[in-house]
mmCIF file of C-alpha atoms in Angstrom:
data_model
loop_
_atom_site.group_PDB
_atom_site.id
_atom_site.type_symbol
_atom_site.label_atom_id
_atom_site.label_comp_id
_atom_site.label_asym_id
_atom_site.label_seq_id
_atom_site.Cartn_x
_atom_site.Cartn_y
_atom_site.Cartn_z
ATOM 1 C CA MET A 1 -62.016 -34.386 -105.208
ATOM 2 C CA GLY A 2 -61.933 -30.507 -105.768
ATOM 3 C CA HIS A 3 -61.543 -27.710 -103.406
ATOM 4 C CA THR A 4 -64.866 -26.456 -101.938
ATOM 5 C CA ARG A 5 -65.748 -23.000 -102.484
ATOM 6 C CA TRP A 6 -67.418 -21.769 -99.462
ATOM 7 C CA LEU A 7 -69.924 -19.273 -99.590
ATOM 8 C CA ASN A 8 -68.867 -15.542 -98.781
ATOM 9 C CA ASP A 9 -71.000 -13.679 -96.185
ATOM 10 C CA GLU A 10 -73.060 -11.818 -99.177
ATOM 11 C CA GLU A 11 -73.630 -15.155 -100.758
ATOM 12 C CA LYS A 12 -74.771 -16.984 -97.477
ATOM 13 C CA ARG A 13 -77.059 -13.843 -96.849
ATOM 14 C CA ALA A 14 -78.477 -14.088 -100.254
ATOM 15 C CA TRP A 15 -79.116 -17.700 -99.666
ATOM 16 C CA THR A 16 -80.472 -17.765 -96.317
ATOM 17 C CA ALA A 17 -82.945 -14.815 -97.741
ATOM 18 C CA PHE A 18 -83.859 -17.066 -100.518
ATOM 19 C CA THR A 19 -84.714 -20.186 -98.777
ATOM 20 C CA THR A 20 -86.621 -18.317 -96.119
ATOM 21 C CA ALA A 21 -88.344 -16.197 -98.274
ATOM 22 C CA HIS A 22 -89.212 -19.348 -100.578
ATOM 23 C CA ALA A 23 -90.515 -21.364 -97.617
ATOM 24 C CA LEU A 24 -92.665 -18.385 -95.975
ATOM 25 C CA LEU A 25 -94.344 -17.684 -99.580
ATOM 26 C CA PHE A 26 -94.980 -21.138 -100.361
ATOM 27 C CA ARG A 27 -96.600 -21.997 -96.964
ATOM 28 C CA GLN A 28 -98.851 -18.920 -97.324
ATOM 29 C CA LEU A 29 -99.949 -19.766 -101.098
ATOM 30 C CA GLU A 30 -100.630 -23.180 -99.743
ATOM 31 C CA GLN A 31 -102.603 -21.975 -96.970
ATOM 32 C CA ARG A 32 -104.972 -19.720 -99.178
ATOM 33 C CA LEU A 33 -105.209 -22.360 -101.998
ATOM 34 C CA LYS A 34 -106.430 -24.877 -99.662
ATOM 35 C CA ARG A 35 -108.678 -22.573 -97.806
ATOM 36 C CA ASP A 36 -110.183 -20.671 -100.689
ATOM 37 C CA VAL A 37 -110.130 -23.823 -103.392
ATOM 38 C CA GLY A 38 -109.146 -27.005 -101.919
ATOM 39 C CA LEU A 39 -106.331 -27.348 -104.112
ATOM 40 C CA SER A 40 -102.431 -27.734 -103.365
ATOM 41 C CA GLY A 41 -99.926 -25.489 -104.581
ATOM 42 C CA LEU A 42 -98.877 -27.896 -107.058
ATOM 43 C CA GLN A 43 -102.296 -28.883 -108.135
ATOM 44 C CA TYR A 44 -102.661 -24.915 -108.677
ATOM 45 C CA GLU A 45 -99.576 -24.928 -110.891
ATOM 46 C CA ILE A 46 -100.852 -27.811 -112.992
ATOM 47 C CA LEU A 47 -104.075 -26.074 -113.729
ATOM 48 C CA ALA A 48 -102.296 -22.792 -114.335
ATOM 49 C CA ARG A 49 -99.847 -24.374 -116.849
ATOM 50 C CA LEU A 50 -102.803 -26.286 -118.506
ATOM 51 C CA SER A 51 -104.732 -23.066 -119.184
ATOM 52 C CA GLY A 52 -101.787 -21.420 -121.015
ATOM 53 C CA ALA A 53 -101.122 -24.318 -123.231
ATOM 54 C CA PRO A 54 -102.644 -24.792 -126.842
ATOM 55 C CA SER A 55 -106.079 -26.201 -126.260
ATOM 56 C CA ARG A 56 -105.688 -26.436 -122.730
ATOM 57 C CA GLU A 57 -103.639 -29.476 -122.920
ATOM 58 C CA MET A 58 -100.022 -30.689 -122.605
ATOM 59 C CA ARG A 59 -98.244 -34.124 -122.800
ATOM 60 C CA MET A 60 -97.808 -35.643 -119.272
ATOM 61 C CA ALA A 61 -94.107 -36.040 -119.777
ATOM 62 C CA GLU A 62 -93.798 -32.278 -120.859
ATOM 63 C CA LEU A 63 -95.960 -31.210 -118.045
ATOM 64 C CA ALA A 64 -93.897 -32.890 -115.438
ATOM 65 C CA GLY A 65 -90.633 -31.287 -116.852
ATOM 66 C CA ALA A 66 -92.353 -27.574 -116.779
ATOM 67 C CA LEU A 67 -93.232 -28.236 -113.308
ATOM 68 C CA VAL A 68 -89.878 -30.178 -112.324
ATOM 69 C CA ASN A 69 -91.902 -32.719 -110.976
ATOM 70 C CA SER A 70 -91.338 -36.587 -111.443
ATOM 71 C CA LYS A 71 -93.660 -38.278 -114.065
ATOM 72 C CA SER A 72 -94.943 -40.656 -111.211
ATOM 73 C CA GLY A 73 -95.954 -37.633 -109.014
ATOM 74 C CA LEU A 74 -97.398 -35.641 -111.316
ATOM 75 C CA THR A 75 -99.465 -38.835 -112.537
ATOM 76 C CA TYR A 76 -100.712 -39.110 -109.058
ATOM 77 C CA GLN A 77 -101.726 -35.591 -108.867
ATOM 78 C CA ILE A 78 -103.316 -35.719 -112.320
ATOM 79 C CA GLY A 79 -105.451 -38.676 -110.752
ATOM 80 C CA GLN A 80 -106.648 -36.457 -108.125
ATOM 81 C CA LEU A 81 -107.376 -33.712 -110.184
ATOM 82 C CA GLU A 82 -109.312 -36.039 -112.107
ATOM 83 C CA LYS A 83 -111.576 -37.352 -109.480
ATOM 84 C CA SER A 84 -112.577 -33.813 -109.253
ATOM 85 C CA GLY A 85 -113.538 -33.374 -112.743
ATOM 86 C CA LEU A 86 -110.941 -30.668 -113.087
ATOM 87 C CA VAL A 87 -108.657 -32.358 -115.530
ATOM 88 C CA ARG A 88 -109.017 -35.521 -118.066
ATOM 89 C CA ARG A 89 -106.550 -37.534 -119.647
ATOM 90 C CA ARG A 90 -106.541 -38.441 -123.598
ATOM 91 C CA SER A 91 -104.244 -40.611 -125.160
ATOM 92 C CA CYS A 92 -102.612 -39.592 -128.567
ATOM 93 C CA PRO A 93 -103.712 -41.428 -131.826
ATOM 94 C CA SER A 94 -100.384 -41.189 -133.279
ATOM 95 C CA ASP A 95 -98.494 -42.169 -130.532
ATOM 96 C CA GLU A 96 -99.965 -44.941 -127.887
ATOM 97 C CA ARG A 97 -97.242 -44.174 -125.351
ATOM 98 C CA ALA A 98 -98.086 -40.422 -125.327
ATOM 99 C CA VAL A 99 -100.972 -39.323 -122.686
ATOM 100 C CA TYR A 100 -101.908 -35.914 -122.355
ATOM 101 C CA ALA A 101 -103.518 -34.005 -119.572
ATOM 102 C CA VAL A 102 -106.409 -31.644 -120.688
ATOM 103 C CA LEU A 103 -107.938 -28.854 -118.452
ATOM 104 C CA THR A 104 -111.789 -28.957 -118.233
ATOM 105 C CA ASP A 105 -114.119 -26.484 -118.141
ATOM 106 C CA ALA A 106 -114.772 -26.890 -114.372
ATOM 107 C CA GLY A 107 -110.921 -26.956 -113.900
ATOM 108 C CA MET A 108 -110.819 -23.634 -115.730
ATOM 109 C CA ALA A 109 -113.480 -22.111 -113.784
ATOM 110 C CA LEU A 110 -111.806 -23.338 -110.454
ATOM 111 C CA LEU A 111 -108.459 -21.977 -111.542
ATOM 112 C CA GLN A 112 -110.391 -18.571 -112.657
ATOM 113 C CA GLN A 113 -111.907 -18.318 -108.732
ATOM 114 C CA ALA A 114 -108.420 -19.271 -107.028
ATOM 115 C CA ALA A 115 -106.268 -16.659 -109.366
ATOM 116 C CA PRO A 116 -107.061 -13.539 -107.865
ATOM 117 C CA GLY A 117 -106.130 -14.524 -104.228
ATOM 118 C CA HIS A 118 -102.997 -16.402 -105.568
ATOM 119 C CA VAL A 119 -101.816 -13.340 -107.605
ATOM 120 C CA GLU A 120 -102.796 -10.966 -104.716
ATOM 121 C CA THR A 121 -100.555 -13.066 -102.080
ATOM 122 C CA VAL A 122 -97.557 -13.118 -104.476
ATOM 123 C CA ARG A 123 -97.979 -9.471 -105.027
ATOM 124 C CA GLU A 124 -98.343 -8.675 -101.418
ATOM 125 C CA LEU A 125 -95.541 -10.856 -100.002
ATOM 126 C CA LEU A 126 -92.950 -10.607 -102.647
ATOM 127 C CA PHE A 127 -93.553 -7.928 -105.192
ATOM 128 C CA ASP A 128 -94.634 -5.117 -103.066
ATOM 129 C CA ALA A 129 -91.678 -5.514 -100.857
ATOM 130 C CA LEU A 130 -89.208 -4.969 -103.982
ATOM 131 C CA THR A 131 -88.538 -2.024 -106.092
ATOM 132 C CA PRO A 132 -88.741 -2.464 -109.961
ATOM 133 C CA ASP A 133 -84.702 -2.775 -110.104
ATOM 134 C CA GLN A 134 -84.929 -5.779 -107.336
ATOM 135 C CA VAL A 135 -87.863 -7.423 -109.282
ATOM 136 C CA ARG A 136 -85.580 -6.975 -112.478
ATOM 137 C CA ALA A 137 -82.667 -8.460 -110.710
ATOM 138 C CA LEU A 138 -84.539 -11.422 -109.177
ATOM 139 C CA ALA A 139 -85.944 -12.217 -112.596
ATOM 140 C CA ASP A 140 -82.519 -11.792 -114.347
ATOM 141 C CA GLY A 141 -80.758 -13.709 -111.596
ATOM 142 C CA LEU A 142 -83.007 -16.616 -110.877
ATOM 143 C CA GLY A 143 -83.733 -17.008 -114.793
ATOM 144 C CA GLU A 144 -80.057 -17.093 -115.456
ATOM 145 C CA ALA A 145 -79.755 -19.791 -112.383
ATOM 146 C CA SER A 146 -82.677 -21.997 -113.938
ATOM 147 C CA ARG A 147 -81.154 -21.619 -117.557
ATOM 148 C CA ARG A 148 -77.921 -23.274 -116.293
ATOM 149 C CA MET A 149 -79.703 -25.796 -114.182
ATOM 150 C CA THR A 150 -81.984 -26.618 -117.044
ATOM 151 C CA GLU A 151 -79.002 -26.983 -119.566
ATOM 152 C CA GLY A 152 -77.075 -29.199 -116.983
ATOM 153 C CA ALA A 153 -79.856 -31.593 -116.413
ATOM 154 C CA ALA A 154 -80.108 -31.973 -120.145
ATOM 155 C CA GLU A 155 -76.493 -32.798 -120.626
ATOM 156 C CA ALA A 156 -76.669 -35.202 -117.725
ATOM 157 C CA GLY A 157 -79.795 -36.820 -118.655
#
């Protein structure tokens, strides 16, 4: 076992700020989505990802990876969205193992209803509190951390 590299005071401050801001922001987003349109944050993200995909559809495995969610967890959420008529599944004629999640017109309409409040909350609670330089630093730093974690997961998997 190697030597533990403990966080210094500035790193602790950054870590605490990150985890607290993340929890507070996601709680507010969840509450607003539930109140406004009856969706969870993950369900909103599923609809949003599908809306930006070609033909508004993605392979379930690819969607799970993009959302950093388990395949079984995604399958459950897709089932809930399917019951509501917001998403449908389709199989792939060339690969019987592949299943696609497809955003329906009703799902797109609900997403369009939810999106303004979602974006308003993100802007008000996060971006309005930061300068343009801080936004750029946040995007650069978290983008690099995400890249390293994704790369590490790919190497491990």
